[in-house]
């Protein structure tokens, strides 16, 4: 069985946000149509969210590399207002420990066992950002024995260095991920 994973489509990763991804909001439309398709097919949908404490290690003020972003219970951490969040969806909060960075939705969340209980063996990964949380979620899925699909029109990269997003896509494909065309 296939599940949809929607990674970190949060205000802080969209234009105007604290860690804005170029065209980050463009993923919302294709993701919403995937959510409706999975809903119609009775298939599971998982939303991950970056959900940091204010003293998180990844923030510049605490020695990390990122501006303060996605602080739990702030509007920057809310999902994009147009993202469709169906009531049956499974919500995963990650990187909640002040001392640990967690780019992957599988890291410290129990997501793998939840998916395995549902007999999910294949995940379609979408969202933000291609070169961080999408990539790490896909790589963990593969390591955990899931087949992983990536929808190119439903992801966008931070591109701290130009080309990071492209490199991340190549890396995912080299490790066994496959492309999904909507
Ligand atoms: C992310 C940088 C820092 C992501 C999260 O969701 O890709 N990137 N925290
Ligand atoms: Zn973060």
mmCIF file of C-alpha atoms and ligand atoms in Angstrom:
data_model
loop_
_atom_site.group_PDB
_atom_site.id
_atom_site.type_symbol
_atom_site.label_atom_id
_atom_site.label_comp_id
_atom_site.label_asym_id
_atom_site.label_seq_id
_atom_site.Cartn_x
_atom_site.Cartn_y
_atom_site.Cartn_z
ATOM 1 C CA UNK A 1 0.000 0.000 0.000
ATOM 2 C CA UNK A 2 1.141 3.516 -0.824
ATOM 3 C CA UNK A 3 1.113 6.527 1.546
ATOM 4 C CA UNK A 4 1.571 10.221 0.781
ATOM 5 C CA UNK A 5 4.057 12.171 2.919
ATOM 6 C CA UNK A 6 3.719 15.966 2.859
ATOM 7 C CA UNK A 7 6.905 17.454 4.309
ATOM 8 C CA UNK A 8 6.967 20.807 6.114
ATOM 9 C CA UNK A 9 4.613 22.932 3.981
ATOM 10 C CA UNK A 10 4.758 25.627 6.660
ATOM 11 C CA UNK A 11 4.571 29.425 6.503
ATOM 12 C CA UNK A 12 8.220 29.931 7.455
ATOM 13 C CA UNK A 13 9.326 27.941 4.385
ATOM 14 C CA UNK A 14 7.060 29.907 2.036
ATOM 15 C CA UNK A 15 7.666 33.370 0.532
ATOM 16 C CA UNK A 16 7.593 35.967 3.345
ATOM 17 C CA UNK A 17 8.595 33.365 5.936
ATOM 18 C CA UNK A 18 11.683 33.266 8.161
ATOM 19 C CA UNK A 19 13.444 30.618 6.054
ATOM 20 C CA UNK A 20 11.699 31.153 2.759
ATOM 21 C CA UNK A 21 12.173 28.635 -0.013
ATOM 22 C CA UNK A 22 12.002 30.146 -3.499
ATOM 23 C CA UNK A 23 8.496 29.354 -4.853
ATOM 24 C CA UNK A 24 7.820 27.265 -1.765
ATOM 25 C CA UNK A 25 4.112 28.053 -1.989
ATOM 26 C CA UNK A 26 3.924 26.594 -5.516
ATOM 27 C CA UNK A 27 3.873 23.086 -4.064
ATOM 28 C CA UNK A 28 0.493 23.644 -2.410
ATOM 29 C CA UNK A 29 -1.676 23.128 -5.512
ATOM 30 C CA UNK A 30 -0.085 19.892 -6.746
ATOM 31 C CA UNK A 31 0.042 18.568 -3.173
ATOM 32 C CA UNK A 32 -3.639 19.364 -2.591
ATOM 33 C CA UNK A 33 -4.572 17.397 -5.693
ATOM 34 C CA UNK A 34 -2.472 14.454 -4.484
ATOM 35 C CA UNK A 35 -4.135 14.614 -1.050
ATOM 36 C CA UNK A 36 -7.586 14.506 -2.698
ATOM 37 C CA UNK A 37 -6.499 11.564 -4.849
ATOM 38 C CA UNK A 38 -5.194 9.640 -1.819
ATOM 39 C CA UNK A 39 -8.347 10.527 0.099
ATOM 40 C CA UNK A 40 -10.515 9.220 -2.753
ATOM 41 C CA UNK A 41 -8.471 6.008 -2.875
ATOM 42 C CA UNK A 42 -8.664 5.526 0.916
ATOM 43 C CA UNK A 43 -4.884 5.761 1.268
ATOM 44 C CA UNK A 44 -2.995 7.263 4.229
ATOM 45 C CA UNK A 45 -1.662 10.813 4.201
ATOM 46 C CA UNK A 46 1.072 11.995 6.580
ATOM 47 C CA UNK A 47 1.981 15.609 7.286
ATOM 48 C CA UNK A 48 5.305 16.408 8.879
ATOM 49 C CA UNK A 49 6.047 19.743 10.483
ATOM 50 C CA UNK A 50 9.287 21.306 11.694
ATOM 51 C CA UNK A 51 8.383 22.059 15.306
ATOM 52 C CA UNK A 52 11.295 23.639 17.125
ATOM 53 C CA UNK A 53 11.641 24.997 20.653
ATOM 54 C CA UNK A 54 12.961 28.612 20.756
ATOM 55 C CA UNK A 55 16.332 27.362 21.985
ATOM 56 C CA UNK A 56 16.803 24.892 19.128
ATOM 57 C CA UNK A 57 20.394 23.990 18.213
ATOM 58 C CA UNK A 58 19.829 24.641 14.482
ATOM 59 C CA UNK A 59 19.236 28.377 15.033
ATOM 60 C CA UNK A 60 22.145 30.814 14.436
ATOM 61 C CA UNK A 61 21.727 32.311 17.899
ATOM 62 C CA UNK A 62 22.337 28.846 19.342
ATOM 63 C CA UNK A 63 25.311 28.015 17.132
ATOM 64 C CA UNK A 64 23.423 26.531 14.184
ATOM 65 C CA UNK A 65 23.165 27.580 10.553
ATOM 66 C CA UNK A 66 19.534 28.660 10.196
ATOM 67 C CA UNK A 67 17.579 31.764 11.090
ATOM 68 C CA UNK A 68 14.988 31.132 13.796
ATOM 69 C CA UNK A 69 12.104 29.323 12.071
ATOM 70 C CA UNK A 70 9.130 27.057 12.745
ATOM 71 C CA UNK A 71 9.015 27.708 16.461
ATOM 72 C CA UNK A 72 6.255 25.502 17.887
ATOM 73 C CA UNK A 73 2.884 27.243 18.292
ATOM 74 C CA UNK A 74 3.859 30.335 16.266
ATOM 75 C CA UNK A 75 2.206 31.333 12.976
ATOM 76 C CA UNK A 76 5.464 30.639 11.129
ATOM 77 C CA UNK A 77 5.106 26.998 12.101
ATOM 78 C CA UNK A 78 1.499 26.794 10.866
ATOM 79 C CA UNK A 79 0.835 24.969 7.633
ATOM 80 C CA UNK A 80 0.330 27.123 4.550
ATOM 81 C CA UNK A 81 -3.253 28.438 4.844
ATOM 82 C CA UNK A 82 -4.321 26.856 1.550
ATOM 83 C CA UNK A 83 -2.930 23.414 2.295
ATOM 84 C CA UNK A 84 -5.781 20.903 2.541
ATOM 85 C CA UNK A 85 -5.536 19.032 5.840
ATOM 86 C CA UNK A 86 -8.086 16.197 5.893
ATOM 87 C CA UNK A 87 -9.306 14.940 9.252
ATOM 88 C CA UNK A 88 -7.953 11.423 8.646
ATOM 89 C CA UNK A 89 -4.371 12.660 8.193
ATOM 90 C CA UNK A 90 -1.504 11.618 10.451
ATOM 91 C CA UNK A 91 0.494 14.519 11.929
ATOM 92 C CA UNK A 92 4.194 14.187 12.743
ATOM 93 C CA UNK A 93 6.109 16.904 14.631
ATOM 94 C CA UNK A 94 9.886 16.696 14.338
ATOM 95 C CA UNK A 95 13.048 18.364 15.628
ATOM 96 C CA UNK A 96 11.266 19.140 18.884
ATOM 97 C CA UNK A 97 14.304 18.353 21.056
ATOM 98 C CA UNK A 98 16.403 21.514 21.694
ATOM 99 C CA UNK A 99 19.675 19.612 21.234
ATOM 100 C CA UNK A 100 18.891 17.540 18.145
ATOM 101 C CA UNK A 101 18.475 18.490 14.497
ATOM 102 C CA UNK A 102 16.074 16.187 12.676
ATOM 103 C CA UNK A 103 15.583 16.758 8.961
ATOM 104 C CA UNK A 104 13.861 13.432 8.369
ATOM 105 C CA UNK A 105 10.221 12.836 9.196
ATOM 106 C CA UNK A 106 11.268 9.382 10.401
ATOM 107 C CA UNK A 107 13.763 10.665 12.967
ATOM 108 C CA UNK A 108 12.425 10.226 16.485
ATOM 109 C CA UNK A 109 8.766 10.321 15.434
ATOM 110 C CA UNK A 110 7.471 6.747 15.291
ATOM 111 C CA UNK A 111 6.438 7.298 11.670
ATOM 112 C CA UNK A 112 7.994 4.067 10.386
ATOM 113 C CA UNK A 113 6.125 1.834 12.821
ATOM 114 C CA UNK A 114 2.850 3.653 12.140
ATOM 115 C CA UNK A 115 3.283 3.103 8.390
ATOM 116 C CA UNK A 116 4.274 -0.531 8.866
ATOM 117 C CA UNK A 117 1.226 -1.174 11.035
ATOM 118 C CA UNK A 118 -0.887 0.012 8.115
ATOM 119 C CA UNK A 119 1.127 -2.255 5.817
ATOM 120 C CA UNK A 120 2.448 0.685 3.836
ATOM 121 C CA UNK A 121 5.419 -0.381 1.718
ATOM 122 C CA UNK A 122 5.685 2.614 -0.585
ATOM 123 C CA UNK A 123 5.791 6.361 0.138
ATOM 124 C CA UNK A 124 5.282 9.309 -2.191
ATOM 125 C CA UNK A 125 7.235 12.225 -0.751
ATOM 126 C CA UNK A 126 6.368 15.878 -1.463
ATOM 127 C CA UNK A 127 6.963 19.270 0.150
ATOM 128 C CA UNK A 128 9.825 21.404 1.466
ATOM 129 C CA UNK A 129 12.705 21.538 1.237
ATOM 130 C CA UNK A 130 14.117 19.270 -1.489
ATOM 131 C CA UNK A 131 17.708 19.516 -0.238
ATOM 132 C CA UNK A 132 16.967 19.046 3.488
ATOM 133 C CA UNK A 133 13.817 17.526 4.894
ATOM 134 C CA UNK A 134 12.493 15.993 1.665
ATOM 135 C CA UNK A 135 15.865 14.406 0.869
ATOM 136 C CA UNK A 136 16.432 13.090 4.394
ATOM 137 C CA UNK A 137 12.893 11.714 4.601
ATOM 138 C CA UNK A 138 13.354 9.894 1.276
ATOM 139 C CA UNK A 139 16.770 8.512 2.270
ATOM 140 C CA UNK A 140 15.417 7.221 5.598
ATOM 141 C CA UNK A 141 12.393 5.686 3.861
ATOM 142 C CA UNK A 142 14.735 3.770 1.543
ATOM 143 C CA UNK A 143 16.963 2.671 4.441
ATOM 144 C CA UNK A 144 13.875 1.467 6.325
ATOM 145 C CA UNK A 145 12.832 -0.683 3.386
ATOM 146 C CA UNK A 146 10.098 1.431 1.827
ATOM 147 C CA UNK A 147 9.916 2.080 -1.875
ATOM 148 C CA UNK A 148 10.195 5.868 -2.284
ATOM 149 C CA UNK A 149 8.675 8.039 -4.990
ATOM 150 C CA UNK A 150 9.365 11.753 -5.435
ATOM 151 C CA UNK A 151 7.018 14.185 -7.206
ATOM 152 C CA UNK A 152 9.273 16.789 -8.835
ATOM 153 C CA UNK A 153 6.577 19.438 -9.306
ATOM 154 C CA UNK A 154 5.582 19.131 -5.630
ATOM 155 C CA UNK A 155 9.010 19.891 -4.092
ATOM 156 C CA UNK A 156 11.205 23.033 -3.925
ATOM 157 C CA UNK A 157 14.779 23.542 -2.697
ATOM 158 C CA UNK A 158 16.403 26.000 -0.260
ATOM 159 C CA UNK A 159 19.512 26.076 -2.509
ATOM 160 C CA UNK A 160 21.879 27.550 0.110
ATOM 161 C CA UNK A 161 24.447 26.806 -2.603
ATOM 162 C CA UNK A 162 23.158 26.976 -6.184
ATOM 163 C CA UNK A 163 22.454 23.465 -7.461
ATOM 164 C CA UNK A 164 21.823 21.902 -4.041
ATOM 165 C CA UNK A 165 18.284 20.957 -5.051
ATOM 166 C CA UNK A 166 19.454 19.287 -8.275
ATOM 167 C CA UNK A 167 22.165 17.421 -6.360
ATOM 168 C CA UNK A 168 19.642 16.241 -3.802
ATOM 169 C CA UNK A 169 17.378 14.893 -6.559
ATOM 170 C CA UNK A 170 20.307 12.997 -8.127
ATOM 171 C CA UNK A 171 21.269 11.606 -4.723
ATOM 172 C CA UNK A 172 17.733 10.368 -4.040
ATOM 173 C CA UNK A 173 17.531 8.707 -7.462
ATOM 174 C CA UNK A 174 20.975 7.109 -7.108
ATOM 175 C CA UNK A 175 19.839 5.574 -3.831
ATOM 176 C CA UNK A 176 16.790 3.985 -5.395
ATOM 177 C CA UNK A 177 14.056 6.622 -5.267
ATOM 178 C CA UNK A 178 11.861 6.887 -8.349
ATOM 179 C CA UNK A 179 10.180 9.841 -9.985
ATOM 180 C CA UNK A 180 6.405 10.199 -9.800
ATOM 181 C CA UNK A 181 4.656 12.241 -12.467
ATOM 182 C CA UNK A 182 1.320 13.753 -11.510
HETATM 183 C C1 LIG B 1 14.242 22.379 6.889
HETATM 184 C C2 LIG B 1 16.101 23.695 7.192
HETATM 185 C C3 LIG B 1 15.877 23.734 8.543
HETATM 186 C C4 LIG B 1 13.330 21.646 5.949
HETATM 187 C C5 LIG B 1 14.003 22.407 8.237
HETATM 188 O O1 LIG B 1 12.141 21.460 6.282
HETATM 189 O O2 LIG B 1 13.802 21.252 4.854
HETATM 190 N N1 LIG B 1 15.299 23.003 6.368
HETATM 191 N N2 LIG B 1 14.829 23.095 9.052
HETATM 192 ZN ZN1 LIG B 2 14.197 23.448 11.034
#
